[in-house]
Amino acid sequence: MSTLADEGDRDARASATSEKEAQARRAETPEATEVDVWSSFEESVAYMRRLAELYDEAFVAPRAAAKRSAVPTVASIDAAKQHAREGIELLATNLLNVSSAIVEGLDHQVREPDRRQTKGL
């Protein structure tokens, strides 16, 4: 059975790899940027959901199954805090990327009619 730290590390590595791949694709085309940003954001949400499942398995389920109250170790609580912090940072970064892509798309839509009017004059 894998531990919470192992699962979180594996998810973090996969997420970091996905983020690097998404950044490389963003450089290719503006249209791909919007799709990649949303994909990255969705991956972050999936990562956070997986973390929530791991926490349930690690902390909630054992307590419910135990007749007496089980206390998590300091190490497991510290690992949970670290994984949560990393997940929130990843989610915040991807949310910023999505917001930036939306702003860039809106700017492009605003500038395009201006360019057409300038060329037409």
Short mmCIF file of C-alpha atoms in Angstrom, two decimals, residues 15-28 32-41:
data_model
loop_
_atom_site.label_atom_id
_atom_site.label_comp_id
_atom_site.label_asym_id
_atom_site.label_seq_id
_atom_site.Cartn_x
_atom_site.Cartn_y
_atom_site.Cartn_z
CA SER A 15 1.77 17.63 -12.41
CA ALA A 16 5.15 19.37 -12.76
CA THR A 17 5.85 17.38 -15.93
CA SER A 18 2.41 18.27 -17.29
CA GLU A 19 3.04 21.94 -16.50
CA LYS A 20 6.38 21.90 -18.37
CA GLU A 21 4.76 20.23 -21.37
CA ALA A 22 1.93 22.76 -21.31
CA GLN A 23 4.41 25.65 -21.22
CA ALA A 24 6.23 24.24 -24.25
CA ARG A 25 2.93 23.93 -26.14
CA ARG A 26 1.88 27.46 -25.16
CA ALA A 27 4.86 28.84 -27.03
CA GLU A 28 3.61 27.21 -30.25
CA ALA A 32 -3.22 26.36 -28.19
CA THR A 33 -2.41 28.57 -25.22
CA GLU A 34 -6.03 28.91 -24.18
CA VAL A 35 -6.70 25.18 -24.46
CA ASP A 36 -3.46 24.28 -22.64
CA VAL A 37 -4.12 26.74 -19.83
CA TRP A 38 -7.57 25.30 -19.20
CA SER A 39 -6.19 21.77 -19.40
CA SER A 40 -3.53 22.67 -16.85
CA PHE A 41 -6.14 24.19 -14.58
#
